[in-house]
Coordinates of N, CA and C in Angstrom, one line a residue:
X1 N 76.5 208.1 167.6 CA 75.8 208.2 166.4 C 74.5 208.9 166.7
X2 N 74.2 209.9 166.0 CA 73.1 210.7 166.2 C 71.7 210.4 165.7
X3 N 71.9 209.8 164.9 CA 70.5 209.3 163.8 C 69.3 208.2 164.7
X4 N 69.6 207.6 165.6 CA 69.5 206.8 166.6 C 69.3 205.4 166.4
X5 N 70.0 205.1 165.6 CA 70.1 203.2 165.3 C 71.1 203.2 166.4
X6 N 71.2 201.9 166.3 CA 72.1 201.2 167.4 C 73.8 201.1 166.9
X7 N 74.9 201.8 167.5 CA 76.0 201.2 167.3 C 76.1 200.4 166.9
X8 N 76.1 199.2 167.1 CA 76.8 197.7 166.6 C 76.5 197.7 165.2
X9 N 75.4 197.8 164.9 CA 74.9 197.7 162.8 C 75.1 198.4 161.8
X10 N 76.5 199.1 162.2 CA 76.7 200.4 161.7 C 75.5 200.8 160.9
X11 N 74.0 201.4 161.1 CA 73.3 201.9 160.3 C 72.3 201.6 159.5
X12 N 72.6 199.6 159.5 CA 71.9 198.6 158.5 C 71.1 198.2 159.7
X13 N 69.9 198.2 159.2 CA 68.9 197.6 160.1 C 69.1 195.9 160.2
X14 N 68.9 195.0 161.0 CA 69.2 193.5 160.7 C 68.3 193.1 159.7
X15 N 67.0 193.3 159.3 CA 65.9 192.5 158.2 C 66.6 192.9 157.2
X16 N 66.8 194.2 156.9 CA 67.5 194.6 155.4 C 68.5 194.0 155.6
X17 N 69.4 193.9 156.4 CA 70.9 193.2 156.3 C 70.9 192.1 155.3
X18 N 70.0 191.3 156.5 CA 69.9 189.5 156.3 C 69.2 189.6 154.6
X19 N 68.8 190.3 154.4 CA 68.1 190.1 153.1 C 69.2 190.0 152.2
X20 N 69.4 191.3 152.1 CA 70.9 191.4 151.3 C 71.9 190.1 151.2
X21 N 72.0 189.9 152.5 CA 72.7 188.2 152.6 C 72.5 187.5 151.8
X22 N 70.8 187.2 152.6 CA 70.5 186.1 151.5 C 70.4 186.0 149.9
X23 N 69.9 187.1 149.6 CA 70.4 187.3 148.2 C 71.5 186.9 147.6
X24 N 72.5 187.6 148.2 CA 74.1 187.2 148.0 C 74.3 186.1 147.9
X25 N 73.9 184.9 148.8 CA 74.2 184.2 148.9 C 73.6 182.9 147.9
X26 N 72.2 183.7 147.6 CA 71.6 182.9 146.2 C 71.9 182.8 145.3
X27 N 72.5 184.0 145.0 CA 73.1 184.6 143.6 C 74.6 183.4 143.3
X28 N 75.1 183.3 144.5 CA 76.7 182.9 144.8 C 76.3 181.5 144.5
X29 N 75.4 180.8 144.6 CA 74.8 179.5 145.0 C 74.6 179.4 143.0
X30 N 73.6 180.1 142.9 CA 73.2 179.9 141.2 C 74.2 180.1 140.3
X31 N 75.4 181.2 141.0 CA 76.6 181.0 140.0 C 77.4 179.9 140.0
X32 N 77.6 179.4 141.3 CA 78.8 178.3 141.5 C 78.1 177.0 140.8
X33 N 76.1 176.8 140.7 CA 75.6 175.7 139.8 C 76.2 176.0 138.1
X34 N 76.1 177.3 137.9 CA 76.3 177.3 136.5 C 77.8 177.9 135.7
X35 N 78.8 177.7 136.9 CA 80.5 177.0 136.7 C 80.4 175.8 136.4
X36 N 80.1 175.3 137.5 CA 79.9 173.8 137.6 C 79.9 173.0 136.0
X37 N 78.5 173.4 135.7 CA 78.0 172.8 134.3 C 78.6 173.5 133.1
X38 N 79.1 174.6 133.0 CA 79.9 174.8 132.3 C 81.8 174.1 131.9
X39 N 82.2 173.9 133.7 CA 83.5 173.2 133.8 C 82.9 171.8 132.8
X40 N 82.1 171.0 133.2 CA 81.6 170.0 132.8 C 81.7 169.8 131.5
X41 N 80.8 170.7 130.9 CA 80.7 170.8 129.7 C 81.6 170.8 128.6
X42 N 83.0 171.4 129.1 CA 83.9 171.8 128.8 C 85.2 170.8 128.8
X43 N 85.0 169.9 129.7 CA 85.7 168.5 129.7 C 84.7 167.5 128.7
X44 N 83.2 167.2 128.8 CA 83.2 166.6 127.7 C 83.3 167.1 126.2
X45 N 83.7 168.4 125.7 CA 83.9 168.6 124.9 C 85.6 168.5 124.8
X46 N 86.1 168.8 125.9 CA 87.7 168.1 125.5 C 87.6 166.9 125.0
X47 N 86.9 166.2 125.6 CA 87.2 164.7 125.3 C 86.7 164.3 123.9
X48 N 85.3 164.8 123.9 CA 84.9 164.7 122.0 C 86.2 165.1 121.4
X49 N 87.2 166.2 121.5 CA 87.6 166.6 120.4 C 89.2 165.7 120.4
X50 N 89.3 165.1 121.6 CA 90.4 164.3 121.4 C 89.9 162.8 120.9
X51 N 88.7 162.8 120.8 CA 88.5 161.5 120.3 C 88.0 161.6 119.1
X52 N 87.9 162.7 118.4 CA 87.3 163.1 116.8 C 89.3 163.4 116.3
X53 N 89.9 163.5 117.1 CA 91.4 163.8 116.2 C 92.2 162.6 116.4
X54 N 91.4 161.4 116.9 CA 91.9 160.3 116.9 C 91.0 159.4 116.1
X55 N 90.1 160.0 115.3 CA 89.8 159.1 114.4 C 90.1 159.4 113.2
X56 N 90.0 160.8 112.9 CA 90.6 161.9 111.6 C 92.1 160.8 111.2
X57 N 93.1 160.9 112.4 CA 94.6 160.4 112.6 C 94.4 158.9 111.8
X58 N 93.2 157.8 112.2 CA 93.1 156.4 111.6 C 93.0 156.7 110.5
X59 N 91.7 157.8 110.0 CA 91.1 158.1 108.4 C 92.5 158.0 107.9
X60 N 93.0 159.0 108.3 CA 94.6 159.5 107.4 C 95.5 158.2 107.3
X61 N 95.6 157.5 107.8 CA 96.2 156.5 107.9 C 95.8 155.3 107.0
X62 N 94.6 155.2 107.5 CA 93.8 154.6 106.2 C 94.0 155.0 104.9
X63 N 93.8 156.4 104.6 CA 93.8 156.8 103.3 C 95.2 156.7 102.5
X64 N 96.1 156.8 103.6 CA 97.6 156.7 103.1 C 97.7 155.2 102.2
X65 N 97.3 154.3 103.0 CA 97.6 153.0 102.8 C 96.4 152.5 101.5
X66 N 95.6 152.9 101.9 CA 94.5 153.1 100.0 C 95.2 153.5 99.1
X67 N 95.9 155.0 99.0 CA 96.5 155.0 97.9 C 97.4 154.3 98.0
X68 N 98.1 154.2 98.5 CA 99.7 153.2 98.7 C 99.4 151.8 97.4
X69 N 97.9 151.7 98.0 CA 97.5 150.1 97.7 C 97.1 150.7 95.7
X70 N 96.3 151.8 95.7 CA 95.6 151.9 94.8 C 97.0 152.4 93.4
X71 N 98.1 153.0 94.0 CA 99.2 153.2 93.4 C 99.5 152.2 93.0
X72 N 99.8 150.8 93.6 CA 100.9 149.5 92.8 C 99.7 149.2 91.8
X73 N 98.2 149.2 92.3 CA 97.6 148.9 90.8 C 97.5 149.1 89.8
X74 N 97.4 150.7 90.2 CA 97.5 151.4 88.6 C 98.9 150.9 87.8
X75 N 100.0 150.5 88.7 CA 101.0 150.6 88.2 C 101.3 149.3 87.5
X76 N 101.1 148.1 88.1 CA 100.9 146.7 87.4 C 100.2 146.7 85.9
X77 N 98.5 147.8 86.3 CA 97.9 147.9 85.1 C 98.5 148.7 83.5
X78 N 99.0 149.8 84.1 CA 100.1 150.4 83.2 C 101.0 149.1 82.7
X79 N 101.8 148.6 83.5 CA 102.6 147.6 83.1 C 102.2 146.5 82.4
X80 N 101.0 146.1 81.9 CA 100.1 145.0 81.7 C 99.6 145.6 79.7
X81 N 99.6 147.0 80.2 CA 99.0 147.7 79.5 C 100.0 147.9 78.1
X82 N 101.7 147.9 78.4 CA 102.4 148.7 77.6 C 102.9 147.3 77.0
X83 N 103.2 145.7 77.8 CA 103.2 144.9 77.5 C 102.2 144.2 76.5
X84 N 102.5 143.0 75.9 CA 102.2 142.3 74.4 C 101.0 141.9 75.0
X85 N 100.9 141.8 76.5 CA 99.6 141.1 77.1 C 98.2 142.2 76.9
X86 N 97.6 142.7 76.0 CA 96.8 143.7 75.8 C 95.3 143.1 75.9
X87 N 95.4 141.6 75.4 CA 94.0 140.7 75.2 C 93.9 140.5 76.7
X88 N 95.0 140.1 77.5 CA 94.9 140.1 79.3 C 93.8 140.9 79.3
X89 N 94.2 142.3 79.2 CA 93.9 143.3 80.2 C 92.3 143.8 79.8
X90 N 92.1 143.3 78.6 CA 91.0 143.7 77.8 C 89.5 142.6 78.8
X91 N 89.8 141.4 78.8 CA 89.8 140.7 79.9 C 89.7 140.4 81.1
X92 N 90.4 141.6 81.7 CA 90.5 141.8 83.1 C 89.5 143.1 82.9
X93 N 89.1 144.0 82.3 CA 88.8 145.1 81.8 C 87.0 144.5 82.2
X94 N 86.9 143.2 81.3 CA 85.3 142.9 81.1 C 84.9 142.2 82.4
X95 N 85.6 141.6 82.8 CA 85.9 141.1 84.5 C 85.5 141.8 85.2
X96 N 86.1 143.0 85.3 CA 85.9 144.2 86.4 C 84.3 144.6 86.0
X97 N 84.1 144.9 84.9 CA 82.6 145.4 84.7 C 81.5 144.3 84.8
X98 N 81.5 143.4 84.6 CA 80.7 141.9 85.2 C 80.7 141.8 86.4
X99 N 81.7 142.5 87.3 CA 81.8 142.2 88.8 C 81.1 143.3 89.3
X100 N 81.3 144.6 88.8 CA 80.6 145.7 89.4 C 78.9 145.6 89.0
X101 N 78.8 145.0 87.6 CA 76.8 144.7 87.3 C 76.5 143.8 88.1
X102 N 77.1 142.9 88.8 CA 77.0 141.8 89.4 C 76.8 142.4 90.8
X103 N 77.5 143.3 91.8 CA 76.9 143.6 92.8 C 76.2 144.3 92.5
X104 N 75.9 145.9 91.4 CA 75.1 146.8 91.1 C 73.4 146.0 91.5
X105 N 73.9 144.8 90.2 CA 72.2 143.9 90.5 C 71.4 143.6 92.2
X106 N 72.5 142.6 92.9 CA 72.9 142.8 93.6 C 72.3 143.4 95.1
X107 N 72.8 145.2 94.7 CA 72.4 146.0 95.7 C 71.2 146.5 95.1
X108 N 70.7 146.7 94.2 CA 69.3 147.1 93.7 C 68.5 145.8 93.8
X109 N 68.5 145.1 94.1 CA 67.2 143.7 94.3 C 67.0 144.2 95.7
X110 N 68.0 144.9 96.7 CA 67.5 144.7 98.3 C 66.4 145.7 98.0

């Protein structure tokens, strides 16, 4: 080699080498921190989203069984309604609204 560095370093002086290294090796070090927290991140966001489609899944479930429930009522009330029982319902009618001013009152005194 004519330039007169030494063989062995093919041409890299060792300070500039090592620098380079070290660099590299900083760089390598601050990427593999911010995989890390990303991988992380990324499992607890799996997990939120399997536990937000397992509560959606109860809602729905819930709500099935609400209407399910809210269906036989209307249906009884219809049937209450076409029937000779009409003073019942008128009754159950004033019932329901005494119950609702009754908590209304109720939750407005808190």
């Amino acid at each position: 080699i004519g330039d007169g560095a030494p063989a062995g370093n093919y041409g890299y002086t060792n300070s500039g080498y090592s620098v380079y290294e070290e660099e590299n090796e900083r760089l390598t070090e601050s990427l593999r921190t911010k995989v890390s927290a990303i991988k992380s991140l990324s499992i607890e966001i799996g997990t939120e989203v399997k536990n937000q489609n397992k509560m959606l899944s109860e809602m729905d479930n819930d709500f099935d069984s609400t209407g399910g429930l809210l269906g036989a009522t209307m249906g009884r009330l219809r049937a209450l309604s076409r029937g000779s029982q009409t003073k019942l319902l008128c009754y159950m009618m004033l019932f329901a609204l005494f119950v609702f001013f009754v908590i209304y009152w109720i939750i407005k005194l808190r």
